C-alpha atoms as a printed R data frame, in Angstrom:
    type eleno elety resid chain resno       x       y       z
1   ATOM     1    CA   UNK     A     1  -6.397  10.987  -2.251
2   ATOM     2    CA   UNK     A     2  -9.249  10.549   0.187
3   ATOM     3    CA   UNK     A     3 -10.544   7.076   0.737
4   ATOM     4    CA   UNK     A     4 -13.972   6.133  -0.461
5   ATOM     5    CA   UNK     A     5 -16.336   4.913   2.229
6   ATOM     6    CA   UNK     A     6 -17.736   1.431   1.874
7   ATOM     7    CA   UNK     A     7 -16.525  -1.271  -0.435
8   ATOM     8    CA   UNK     A     8 -17.585  -3.705  -3.086
9   ATOM     9    CA   UNK     A     9 -17.493  -3.682  -6.859
10  ATOM    10    CA   UNK     A    10 -17.382  -0.270  -8.453
11  ATOM    11    CA   UNK     A    11 -19.747   0.818 -11.154
12  ATOM    12    CA   UNK     A    12 -18.091   3.245 -13.496
13  ATOM    13    CA   UNK     A    13 -19.184   5.722 -16.043
14  ATOM    14    CA   UNK     A    14 -16.091   6.379 -18.099
15  ATOM    15    CA   UNK     A    15 -12.612   6.383 -16.596
16  ATOM    16    CA   UNK     A    16 -12.300   6.865 -12.875
17  ATOM    17    CA   UNK     A    17  -8.920   6.614 -11.178
18  ATOM    18    CA   UNK     A    18  -8.875   4.258  -8.223
19  ATOM    19    CA   UNK     A    19  -8.352   5.921  -4.824
20  ATOM    20    CA   UNK     A    20  -5.007   5.156  -3.206
21  ATOM    21    CA   UNK     A    21  -5.584   3.532   0.194
22  ATOM    22    CA   UNK     A    22  -3.497   4.536   3.172
23  ATOM    23    CA   UNK     A    23  -2.138   1.399   4.790
24  ATOM    24    CA   UNK     A    24   0.606   0.633   7.303
25  ATOM    25    CA   UNK     A    25   3.380  -1.784   6.352
26  ATOM    26    CA   UNK     A    26   2.377  -4.214   9.114
27  ATOM    27    CA   UNK     A    27  -1.105  -4.622   7.634
28  ATOM    28    CA   UNK     A    28   0.190  -4.891   4.057
29  ATOM    29    CA   UNK     A    29   2.585  -7.636   5.208
30  ATOM    30    CA   UNK     A    30  -0.419  -9.813   6.102
31  ATOM    31    CA   UNK     A    31  -2.044  -9.548   2.656
32  ATOM    32    CA   UNK     A    32  -2.156 -12.743   0.607
33  ATOM    33    CA   UNK     A    33  -5.362 -12.337  -1.409
34  ATOM    34    CA   UNK     A    34  -5.334 -10.656  -4.822
35  ATOM    35    CA   UNK     A    35  -8.195 -10.803  -7.302
36  ATOM    36    CA   UNK     A    36  -9.608  -9.174 -10.442
37  ATOM    37    CA   UNK     A    37 -12.870  -7.272 -10.548
38  ATOM    38    CA   UNK     A    38 -14.181  -8.790 -13.776
39  ATOM    39    CA   UNK     A    39 -13.295 -11.376 -16.393
40  ATOM    40    CA   UNK     A    40 -11.692  -9.007 -18.889
41  ATOM    41    CA   UNK     A    41  -7.920  -9.033 -19.237
42  ATOM    42    CA   UNK     A    42  -7.897  -5.315 -18.472
43  ATOM    43    CA   UNK     A    43 -10.126  -5.633 -15.418
44  ATOM    44    CA   UNK     A    44  -8.580  -3.920 -12.386
45  ATOM    45    CA   UNK     A    45  -6.662  -6.043  -9.916
46  ATOM    46    CA   UNK     A    46  -7.101  -5.606  -6.162
47  ATOM    47    CA   UNK     A    47  -5.617  -6.828  -2.944
48  ATOM    48    CA   UNK     A    48  -7.905  -7.309   0.036
49  ATOM    49    CA   UNK     A    49  -6.672  -5.644   3.226
50  ATOM    50    CA   UNK     A    50  -7.265  -7.558   6.479
51  ATOM    51    CA   UNK     A    51  -9.140  -4.518   7.865
52  ATOM    52    CA   UNK     A    52 -11.744  -5.059   5.169
53  ATOM    53    CA   UNK     A    53 -11.320  -2.964   2.054
54  ATOM    54    CA   UNK     A    54  -9.987  -3.641  -1.416
55  ATOM    55    CA   UNK     A    55  -7.031  -1.663  -2.734
56  ATOM    56    CA   UNK     A    56  -5.918  -1.191  -6.321
57  ATOM    57    CA   UNK     A    57  -3.380   1.473  -5.375
58  ATOM    58    CA   UNK     A    58  -1.810   2.450  -2.072
59  ATOM    59    CA   UNK     A    59  -0.270   5.636  -0.725
60  ATOM    60    CA   UNK     A    60   2.349   5.600   1.973
61  ATOM    61    CA   UNK     A    61   5.134   7.695   3.434
62  ATOM    62    CA   UNK     A    62   8.203   6.332   5.137
63  ATOM    63    CA   UNK     A    63  11.959   6.408   5.347
64  ATOM    64    CA   UNK     A    64  13.861   5.206   2.300
65  ATOM    65    CA   UNK     A    65  16.511   3.059   3.968
66  ATOM    66    CA   UNK     A    66  17.963   1.209   0.986
67  ATOM    67    CA   UNK     A    67  17.832   1.155  -2.786
68  ATOM    68    CA   UNK     A    68  19.555  -1.043  -5.330
69  ATOM    69    CA   UNK     A    69  19.863  -0.663  -9.086
70  ATOM    70    CA   UNK     A    70  19.475  -3.892 -11.028
71  ATOM    71    CA   UNK     A    71  19.514  -4.990 -14.658
72  ATOM    72    CA   UNK     A    72  21.646  -3.948 -17.600
73  ATOM    73    CA   UNK     A    73  19.298  -3.299 -20.522
74  ATOM    74    CA   UNK     A    74  16.098  -3.318 -18.491
75  ATOM    75    CA   UNK     A    75  17.121  -1.212 -15.536
76  ATOM    76    CA   UNK     A    76  14.975  -1.142 -12.420
77  ATOM    77    CA   UNK     A    77  15.333  -0.286  -8.742
78  ATOM    78    CA   UNK     A    78  14.434  -2.206  -5.617
79  ATOM    79    CA   UNK     A    79  13.868  -0.074  -2.515
80  ATOM    80    CA   UNK     A    80  13.049  -0.636   1.148
81  ATOM    81    CA   UNK     A    81  10.926   2.001   2.834
82  ATOM    82    CA   UNK     A    82  10.029   1.825   6.527
83  ATOM    83    CA   UNK     A    83   7.082   3.258   8.442
84  ATOM    84    CA   UNK     A    84   6.545   2.965  12.227
85  ATOM    85    CA   UNK     A    85   5.131  -0.564  11.795
86  ATOM    86    CA   UNK     A    86   7.450  -2.252   9.308
87  ATOM    87    CA   UNK     A    87   8.903  -2.223   5.793
88  ATOM    88    CA   UNK     A    88   7.473  -1.752   2.305
89  ATOM    89    CA   UNK     A    89   9.237  -3.322  -0.681
90  ATOM    90    CA   UNK     A    90   9.103  -1.114  -3.761
91  ATOM    91    CA   UNK     A    91  10.026  -1.685  -7.411
92  ATOM    92    CA   UNK     A    92  10.454   1.093  -9.956
93  ATOM    93    CA   UNK     A    93  11.274   0.192 -13.527
94  ATOM    94    CA   UNK     A    94  10.900   1.182 -17.147
95  ATOM    95    CA   UNK     A    95   7.123   0.632 -17.062
96  ATOM    96    CA   UNK     A    96   6.933   3.763 -14.881
97  ATOM    97    CA   UNK     A    97   9.966   5.766 -16.063
98  ATOM    98    CA   UNK     A    98   9.154   8.884 -14.036
99  ATOM    99    CA   UNK     A    99   9.069   6.920 -10.775
100 ATOM   100    CA   UNK     A   100  12.307   5.160 -11.688
101 ATOM   101    CA   UNK     A   101  14.047   8.449 -12.502
102 ATOM   102    CA   UNK     A   102  12.742  10.007  -9.291
103 ATOM   103    CA   UNK     A   103  13.976   7.107  -7.180
104 ATOM   104    CA   UNK     A   104  17.359   7.136  -8.916
105 ATOM   105    CA   UNK     A   105  17.916  10.693  -7.675
106 ATOM   106    CA   UNK     A   106  16.976  10.110  -4.024
107 ATOM   107    CA   UNK     A   107  19.703   9.004  -1.644
108 ATOM   108    CA   UNK     A   108  18.789   7.202   1.583
109 ATOM   109    CA   UNK     A   109  17.980   7.988   4.280
110 ATOM   110    CA   UNK     A   110  15.127  10.263   3.206
111 ATOM   111    CA   UNK     A   111  11.419  10.587   3.874
112 ATOM   112    CA   UNK     A   112   9.542   9.672   0.685
113 ATOM   113    CA   UNK     A   113   5.891   9.587  -0.378
114 ATOM   114    CA   UNK     A   114   4.927   6.753  -2.715
115 ATOM   115    CA   UNK     A   115   1.830   5.954  -4.742
116 ATOM   116    CA   UNK     A   116   1.882   2.535  -6.317
117 ATOM   117    CA   UNK     A   117   0.144  -0.677  -7.203
118 ATOM   118    CA   UNK     A   118   0.502  -3.629  -4.809
119 ATOM   119    CA   UNK     A   119   1.253  -7.091  -6.128
120 ATOM   120    CA   UNK     A   120   1.070 -10.383  -4.237
121 ATOM   121    CA   UNK     A   121   3.579 -13.023  -5.288
122 ATOM   122    CA   UNK     A   122   5.154 -16.202  -3.993
123 ATOM   123    CA   UNK     A   123   8.906 -16.413  -3.458
124 ATOM   124    CA   UNK     A   124  10.914 -19.520  -4.485
125 ATOM   125    CA   UNK     A   125  10.871 -20.557  -0.810
126 ATOM   126    CA   UNK     A   126   7.064 -20.475  -0.830
127 ATOM   127    CA   UNK     A   127   6.652 -17.307   1.239
128 ATOM   128    CA   UNK     A   128   3.858 -14.964   0.143
129 ATOM   129    CA   UNK     A   129   5.097 -11.397  -0.235
130 ATOM   130    CA   UNK     A   130   3.687  -8.049  -1.342
131 ATOM   131    CA   UNK     A   131   5.678  -5.580  -3.417
132 ATOM   132    CA   UNK     A   132   4.606  -2.163  -4.654
133 ATOM   133    CA   UNK     A   133   5.188  -1.047  -8.234
134 ATOM   134    CA   UNK     A   134   5.793   2.668  -7.808
135 ATOM   135    CA   UNK     A   135   3.811   5.122  -9.923
136 ATOM   136    CA   UNK     A   136   5.339   8.153  -8.230
137 ATOM   137    CA   UNK     A   137   7.887   8.751  -5.500
138 ATOM   138    CA   UNK     A   138   8.921  12.112  -4.073
139 ATOM   139    CA   UNK     A   139  10.818  13.346  -1.046
140 ATOM   140    CA   UNK     A   140   8.814  14.921   1.769
141 ATOM   141    CA   UNK     A   141   9.587  16.473   5.157
142 ATOM   142    CA   UNK     A   142   9.046  15.060   8.628
143 ATOM   143    CA   UNK     A   143   5.824  17.027   9.175
144 ATOM   144    CA   UNK     A   144   4.285  15.489   6.034
145 ATOM   145    CA   UNK     A   145   5.353  12.048   7.183
146 ATOM   146    CA   UNK     A   146   3.781  12.654  10.601
147 ATOM   147    CA   UNK     A   147   0.516  13.777   8.939
148 ATOM   148    CA   UNK     A   148   0.499  10.550   6.921
149 ATOM   149    CA   UNK     A   149   0.927   8.449  10.070
150 ATOM   150    CA   UNK     A   150  -2.021  10.254  11.700
151 ATOM   151    CA   UNK     A   151  -4.179   9.978   8.545
152 ATOM   152    CA   UNK     A   152  -3.328   6.306   8.117
153 ATOM   153    CA   UNK     A   153  -4.123   5.538  11.750
154 ATOM   154    CA   UNK     A   154  -7.496   7.272  11.288
155 ATOM   155    CA   UNK     A   155  -8.177   5.402   8.004
156 ATOM   156    CA   UNK     A   156  -7.330   2.099   9.685
157 ATOM   157    CA   UNK     A   157  -9.605   2.811  12.647
158 ATOM   158    CA   UNK     A   158 -12.396   3.980  10.301
159 ATOM   159    CA   UNK     A   159 -12.175   0.679   8.398
160 ATOM   160    CA   UNK     A   160 -12.347  -1.221  11.671
161 ATOM   161    CA   UNK     A   161 -15.418   0.776  12.730
162 ATOM   162    CA   UNK     A   162 -17.151  -0.504   9.563
163 ATOM   163    CA   UNK     A   163 -15.736  -4.009   9.899
164 ATOM   164    CA   UNK     A   164 -18.442  -6.610   9.385
165 ATOM   165    CA   UNK     A   165 -20.843  -4.187   7.704
166 ATOM   166    CA   UNK     A   166 -19.441  -4.221   4.143
167 ATOM   167    CA   UNK     A   167 -19.028  -6.941   1.529
168 ATOM   168    CA   UNK     A   168 -15.247  -6.610   1.513
169 ATOM   169    CA   UNK     A   169 -14.951  -6.688   5.302
170 ATOM   170    CA   UNK     A   170 -17.028  -9.872   5.404
171 ATOM   171    CA   UNK     A   171 -14.620 -11.397   2.875
172 ATOM   172    CA   UNK     A   172 -11.637 -10.204   4.931
173 ATOM   173    CA   UNK     A   173 -13.124 -11.618   8.118
174 ATOM   174    CA   UNK     A   174 -13.610 -15.028   6.470
175 ATOM   175    CA   UNK     A   175 -10.255 -15.084   4.649
176 ATOM   176    CA   UNK     A   176  -7.917 -13.619   7.280
177 ATOM   177    CA   UNK     A   177  -9.876 -14.363  10.457
178 ATOM   178    CA   UNK     A   178  -9.102 -10.737  11.291
179 ATOM   179    CA   UNK     A   179  -8.870  -9.727  14.950
180 ATOM   180    CA   UNK     A   180  -9.731  -5.999  14.869
181 ATOM   181    CA   UNK     A   181  -7.901  -5.408  18.157
182 ATOM   182    CA   UNK     A   182  -4.582  -6.351  16.535
183 ATOM   183    CA   UNK     A   183  -4.968  -3.552  13.988
184 ATOM   184    CA   UNK     A   184  -6.289  -1.048  16.523
185 ATOM   185    CA   UNK     A   185  -3.158  -1.654  18.588
186 ATOM   186    CA   UNK     A   186  -1.016  -1.306  15.440
187 ATOM   187    CA   UNK     A   187  -2.541   2.109  14.738
188 ATOM   188    CA   UNK     A   188  -2.111   3.304  18.324
189 ATOM   189    CA   UNK     A   189   1.474   2.019  18.465
190 ATOM   190    CA   UNK     A   190   2.281   3.920  15.252
191 ATOM   191    CA   UNK     A   191   0.894   7.121  16.755
192 ATOM   192    CA   UNK     A   192   2.933   6.716  19.932
193 ATOM   193    CA   UNK     A   193   6.140   6.689  17.863
194 ATOM   194    CA   UNK     A   194   5.520  10.147  16.460
195 ATOM   195    CA   UNK     A   195   7.824  12.885  17.711
196 ATOM   196    CA   UNK     A   196   5.827  16.067  17.285
């Protein structure tokens, strides 16, 4: 699930699965821009990360702290998963039955790895929130979680090193008024919380 360098619209020959971006919860919390790459109804949808890259799917590892089953006929789960920087909000329902069945079996607290599609929405109170529709969710051990924190810190710093030199990072700079130092500190703070 390595990240692709650079950014901008993708030119495809046949089907190509989107790479899952590694992103900390604190950065995802700041996202409020979602767009489609094309006019077609089936065109892929992306969020724009403040560090300057688009994401159709994300990959993260954290601690499942809470899950709740909802619905009677259309059953789905809401889950809260925390990394060293904050909380991800995850939904798993009948549209991804494997993810829903996997989540149903996992009891908190547990380290879990999730791949899913982010979605920006507005709550009734007007707050802009991001939830992740899980495609897969599995339990992992602490070493795997620590590797993810290190990889995600590196991915974040790599994006910041390219900040201002790609089309997406220019958009992020204009939309979010991104201060790269905020996200550098976030990455370093996440690393300092590791107990290796």
